[in-house]
Amino acid sequence: MKLLRRRDIPEERYTNAFLGYGPEDSHFVVELTYNYGVESYDIGSGFGHFGIAVEDVEKTVELIKAKGGTVTREPGPVKGGKSVIAFIEDPDGYKFELIERGPTPEPLCQVMLRVGDLDRAISFYEKAFGMELLRRKDNPQYKYTIAMMGYGPEDKHAVLELTYNYGVKEYDKGNAYAQIAIGTDDVYKTAEVVRQNGGQITREPGPLPGISTKITACTDPDGWKSVCVYLDLLLLLTI
């Protein structure tokens, strides 16, 4: 990834950095946040991982090992499928799934969140945010079902992977993972649609203090937070 920008907000006692594989207005990016004096966070059991598409998983894993990185799952086929994957952890304990895939305009390709009711979650992201259900796969042998949600094909766009583990209705979300940001052309309309489809508004729509950017913040029926920003299209992770 490349460091796209960095800013320090001393009056609020935090610094953040935006990293990704292309400009923020056209790519999925990660926002890393450091709060003054806080050295560790609880990731919890609800957040799953970020996905990174690479052309050669084995080669990437060897490079990560050579640089002192932590590999938690060696390269091999995904359970119940054929895609070659591996898992690594960054120094703060966030998990990354390496997915073997051909060249793509969006290497930062996936965020996985665990949900307690998959049908309810699919319906929310379709109706509240206009995402499409790209595919759904049940793996009864391993007792989980996944649904891929997004705004375009997985090989070209970042997607949200919703995972339902059989019989698990709630998860500990910890305090480390923050939110996904989604672009909208009308934050006021988005807030109303969120309310109509089972979400809760945690910040009423309107401009940010001191600047003209309009946002609204909400939680989905499982309590995962999203911030909707007045832009043509934006997907952003905050951790």
Short mmCIF file of C-alpha atoms in Angstrom, two decimals:
data_model
loop_
_atom_site.label_atom_id
_atom_site.label_comp_id
_atom_site.label_asym_id
_atom_site.label_seq_id
_atom_site.Cartn_x
_atom_site.Cartn_y
_atom_site.Cartn_z
CA MET A 1 0.00 0.00 0.00
CA LYS A 2 0.97 3.64 -0.28
CA LEU A 3 0.58 6.34 2.35
CA LEU A 4 -1.97 8.64 0.70
CA ARG A 5 -2.12 11.26 3.44
CA ARG A 6 -1.54 11.73 7.14
CA ARG A 7 -2.95 14.28 9.57
CA ASP A 8 -2.49 15.09 13.23
CA ILE A 9 -5.36 16.53 15.27
CA PRO A 10 -3.71 17.49 18.59
CA GLU A 11 -6.81 19.19 20.00
CA GLU A 12 -8.66 15.85 19.67
CA ARG A 13 -5.54 13.86 20.65
CA TYR A 14 -5.33 11.58 17.62
CA THR A 15 -3.40 11.08 14.40
CA ASN A 16 -4.61 9.17 11.39
CA ALA A 17 -3.14 7.90 8.13
CA PHE A 18 -4.87 6.84 4.94
CA LEU A 19 -3.33 3.95 3.00
CA GLY A 20 -4.34 2.14 -0.16
CA TYR A 21 -3.55 1.17 -3.73
CA GLY A 22 -4.89 4.31 -5.38
CA PRO A 23 -6.57 7.69 -4.72
CA GLU A 24 -9.28 7.86 -2.07
CA ASP A 25 -11.88 9.10 -4.54
CA SER A 26 -11.60 5.95 -6.65
CA HIS A 27 -10.23 3.19 -4.38
CA PHE A 28 -11.01 1.39 -1.16
CA VAL A 29 -8.58 2.63 1.51
CA VAL A 30 -7.70 1.92 5.13
CA GLU A 31 -7.74 4.67 7.72
CA LEU A 32 -5.36 3.89 10.58
CA THR A 33 -6.02 5.88 13.75
CA TYR A 34 -3.66 6.40 16.67
CA ASN A 35 -5.21 7.85 19.82
CA TYR A 36 -2.60 9.57 21.98
CA GLY A 37 -1.30 7.24 24.68
CA VAL A 38 -3.38 4.19 23.72
CA GLU A 39 -1.09 1.26 22.89
CA SER A 40 -3.54 -1.62 22.47
CA TYR A 41 -7.18 -2.40 21.65
CA ASP A 42 -9.58 -5.32 21.88
CA ILE A 43 -10.40 -6.57 18.36
CA GLY A 44 -13.19 -8.81 19.64
CA SER A 45 -14.71 -11.84 17.94
CA GLY A 46 -17.08 -10.14 15.48
CA PHE A 47 -14.58 -8.56 13.09
CA GLY A 48 -13.13 -11.14 10.73
CA HIS A 49 -10.46 -9.85 8.38
CA PHE A 50 -9.46 -7.65 5.49
CA GLY A 51 -8.89 -9.28 2.10
CA ILE A 52 -5.91 -8.55 -0.15
CA ALA A 53 -5.84 -9.93 -3.70
CA VAL A 54 -2.41 -11.13 -4.82
CA GLU A 55 -1.28 -12.98 -7.93
CA ASP A 56 0.84 -15.55 -6.03
CA VAL A 57 -0.12 -16.35 -2.44
CA GLU A 58 2.89 -18.58 -1.74
CA LYS A 59 5.35 -15.96 -2.96
CA THR A 60 3.62 -13.22 -0.96
CA VAL A 61 3.72 -15.35 2.19
CA GLU A 62 7.44 -15.96 1.74
CA LEU A 63 8.03 -12.21 1.39
CA ILE A 64 6.00 -11.55 4.55
CA LYS A 65 7.97 -14.16 6.49
CA ALA A 66 11.24 -12.66 5.26
CA LYS A 67 10.16 -9.28 6.65
CA GLY A 68 9.26 -10.77 10.03
CA GLY A 69 5.51 -10.92 9.51
CA THR A 70 3.19 -13.39 11.24
CA VAL A 71 1.55 -16.09 9.11
CA THR A 72 -1.38 -17.77 10.87
CA ARG A 73 -2.52 -20.01 8.00
CA GLU A 74 -0.19 -21.37 5.37
CA PRO A 75 -1.21 -21.15 1.68
CA GLY A 76 -3.79 -23.66 0.52
CA PRO A 77 -7.38 -24.07 -0.70
CA VAL A 78 -10.15 -22.41 1.29
CA LYS A 79 -12.32 -24.76 3.35
CA GLY A 80 -15.12 -26.01 1.14
CA GLY A 81 -13.69 -24.40 -2.01
CA LYS A 82 -10.80 -24.18 -4.43
CA SER A 83 -9.52 -20.61 -4.05
CA VAL A 84 -5.94 -20.49 -2.73
CA ILE A 85 -5.65 -18.33 0.38
CA ALA A 86 -3.43 -17.66 3.39
CA PHE A 87 -3.88 -15.63 6.56
CA ILE A 88 -1.49 -13.19 8.19
CA GLU A 89 -1.65 -10.76 11.10
CA ASP A 90 -0.32 -7.23 11.28
CA PRO A 91 1.57 -6.02 14.41
CA ASP A 92 -1.72 -4.93 16.05
CA GLY A 93 -3.39 -8.32 15.54
CA TYR A 94 -5.67 -7.48 12.60
CA LYS A 95 -6.12 -10.44 10.29
CA PHE A 96 -5.58 -10.25 6.53
CA GLU A 97 -6.68 -12.91 4.10
CA LEU A 98 -4.45 -13.20 1.03
CA ILE A 99 -6.56 -14.30 -1.93
CA GLU A 100 -4.92 -15.63 -5.09
CA ARG A 101 -6.40 -13.75 -8.01
CA GLY A 102 -5.33 -12.30 -11.34
CA PRO A 103 -4.50 -8.61 -11.83
CA THR A 104 -7.16 -6.35 -10.32
CA PRO A 105 -7.69 -2.59 -10.04
CA GLU A 106 -8.66 -3.06 -6.38
CA PRO A 107 -6.20 -5.26 -4.39
CA LEU A 108 -7.76 -4.19 -1.07
CA CYS A 109 -10.77 -6.26 -1.93
CA GLN A 110 -12.70 -7.40 1.10
CA VAL A 111 -13.89 -6.79 4.66
CA MET A 112 -15.40 -9.69 6.60
CA LEU A 113 -17.86 -9.07 9.43
CA ARG A 114 -19.76 -11.72 11.39
CA VAL A 115 -23.54 -11.31 11.73
CA GLY A 116 -26.25 -13.03 13.75
CA ASP A 117 -28.95 -13.13 11.05
CA LEU A 118 -27.67 -13.35 7.50
CA ASP A 119 -30.99 -12.74 5.72
CA ARG A 120 -31.59 -9.64 7.84
CA ALA A 121 -28.08 -8.35 7.14
CA ILE A 122 -28.36 -8.94 3.38
CA SER A 123 -31.69 -7.12 3.28
CA PHE A 124 -30.29 -4.16 5.23
CA TYR A 125 -27.26 -3.61 2.99
CA GLU A 126 -29.36 -4.02 -0.15
CA LYS A 127 -32.10 -1.61 0.90
CA ALA A 128 -30.21 0.90 3.05
CA PHE A 129 -27.01 1.21 1.00
CA GLY A 130 -27.98 -0.10 -2.41
CA MET A 131 -25.48 -2.97 -2.42
CA GLU A 132 -26.03 -6.09 -4.49
CA LEU A 133 -25.88 -9.68 -3.28
CA LEU A 134 -23.04 -10.88 -5.50
CA ARG A 135 -23.05 -14.47 -4.26
CA ARG A 136 -24.05 -16.58 -1.31
CA LYS A 137 -22.47 -19.85 -0.26
CA ASP A 138 -23.42 -22.31 2.46
CA ASN A 139 -20.77 -24.60 3.94
CA PRO A 140 -22.67 -27.04 6.17
CA GLN A 141 -19.57 -29.16 6.73
CA TYR A 142 -17.93 -26.20 8.50
CA LYS A 143 -21.21 -24.74 9.81
CA TYR A 144 -21.13 -21.30 8.24
CA THR A 145 -22.73 -19.34 5.38
CA ILE A 146 -21.26 -16.31 3.64
CA ALA A 147 -22.78 -13.56 1.54
CA MET A 148 -20.72 -11.21 -0.62
CA MET A 149 -22.20 -7.71 -0.90
CA GLY A 150 -20.96 -4.83 -3.01
CA TYR A 151 -21.30 -2.41 -5.90
CA GLY A 152 -19.68 -4.49 -8.60
CA PRO A 153 -17.86 -7.77 -9.36
CA GLU A 154 -15.47 -9.11 -6.73
CA ASP A 155 -12.51 -9.12 -9.13
CA LYS A 156 -12.83 -5.36 -9.70
CA HIS A 157 -14.41 -3.90 -6.56
CA ALA A 158 -14.06 -4.08 -2.80
CA VAL A 159 -16.82 -6.17 -1.21
CA LEU A 160 -18.33 -6.77 2.20
CA GLU A 161 -18.28 -10.42 3.26
CA LEU A 162 -21.02 -11.17 5.79
CA THR A 163 -20.48 -14.42 7.68
CA TYR A 164 -23.09 -16.32 9.66
CA ASN A 165 -21.81 -19.09 11.92
CA TYR A 166 -24.54 -21.63 12.66
CA GLY A 167 -26.32 -20.84 15.92
CA VAL A 168 -24.27 -17.74 16.83
CA LYS A 169 -26.46 -14.67 17.18
CA GLU A 170 -24.16 -12.15 18.85
CA TYR A 171 -20.46 -11.29 18.88
CA ASP A 172 -18.08 -9.23 20.99
CA LYS A 173 -17.10 -6.27 18.80
CA GLY A 174 -14.29 -5.02 21.02
CA ASN A 175 -13.11 -1.44 20.59
CA ALA A 176 -10.54 -1.67 17.78
CA TYR A 177 -12.50 -1.86 14.53
CA ALA A 178 -14.36 1.40 13.92
CA GLN A 179 -16.46 1.64 10.77
CA ILE A 180 -16.90 1.49 7.03
CA ALA A 181 -17.47 4.75 5.14
CA ILE A 182 -19.82 4.69 2.17
CA GLY A 183 -20.37 7.44 -0.36
CA THR A 184 -23.86 8.81 -0.95
CA ASP A 185 -25.34 11.64 -3.01
CA ASP A 186 -27.82 12.55 -0.23
CA VAL A 187 -26.99 11.97 3.44
CA TYR A 188 -30.46 13.05 4.56
CA LYS A 189 -32.21 10.51 2.34
CA THR A 190 -29.73 7.81 3.33
CA ALA A 191 -30.39 8.40 7.02
CA GLU A 192 -34.13 8.03 6.46
CA VAL A 193 -33.71 4.81 4.47
CA VAL A 194 -31.43 3.41 7.19
CA ARG A 195 -34.11 4.08 9.79
CA GLN A 196 -36.78 2.45 7.63
CA ASN A 197 -34.74 -0.74 7.31
CA GLY A 198 -33.82 -1.48 10.89
CA GLY A 199 -30.67 0.62 11.32
CA GLN A 200 -30.07 3.26 13.97
CA ILE A 201 -28.76 6.76 13.30
CA THR A 202 -25.90 7.60 15.68
CA ARG A 203 -25.13 10.98 14.09
CA GLU A 204 -27.86 13.00 12.46
CA PRO A 205 -27.12 14.05 8.87
CA GLY A 206 -25.46 17.40 8.33
CA PRO A 207 -22.16 19.18 7.63
CA LEU A 208 -19.05 18.56 9.70
CA PRO A 209 -18.08 21.51 11.92
CA GLY A 210 -15.89 23.97 10.07
CA ILE A 211 -16.15 22.29 6.65
CA SER A 212 -18.90 21.70 4.14
CA THR A 213 -18.64 17.90 3.94
CA LYS A 214 -21.95 16.34 4.95
CA ILE A 215 -22.10 13.00 6.77
CA THR A 216 -24.38 10.78 8.76
CA ALA A 217 -23.43 7.81 10.94
CA CYS A 218 -25.46 4.70 11.69
CA THR A 219 -25.34 1.14 12.93
CA ASP A 220 -26.76 -1.88 11.12
CA PRO A 221 -29.05 -4.40 12.90
CA ASP A 222 -25.97 -6.24 14.22
CA GLY A 223 -24.44 -3.05 15.60
CA TRP A 224 -21.74 -2.57 12.95
CA LYS A 225 -21.10 1.11 12.31
CA SER A 226 -21.08 2.90 8.95
CA VAL A 227 -20.47 6.54 8.11
CA CYS A 228 -22.14 7.86 4.98
CA VAL A 229 -20.29 10.71 3.30
CA TYR A 230 -21.56 13.04 0.61
CA LEU A 231 -19.46 11.83 -2.32
CA ASP A 232 -20.19 10.06 -5.59
CA LEU A 233 -18.68 6.83 -4.24
CA LEU A 234 -16.42 6.05 -1.33
CA LEU A 235 -15.56 2.92 0.58
CA LEU A 236 -13.28 3.42 3.55
CA LEU A 237 -12.29 1.35 6.56
CA THR A 238 -11.41 2.96 9.87
CA ILE A 239 -9.38 1.02 12.43
#
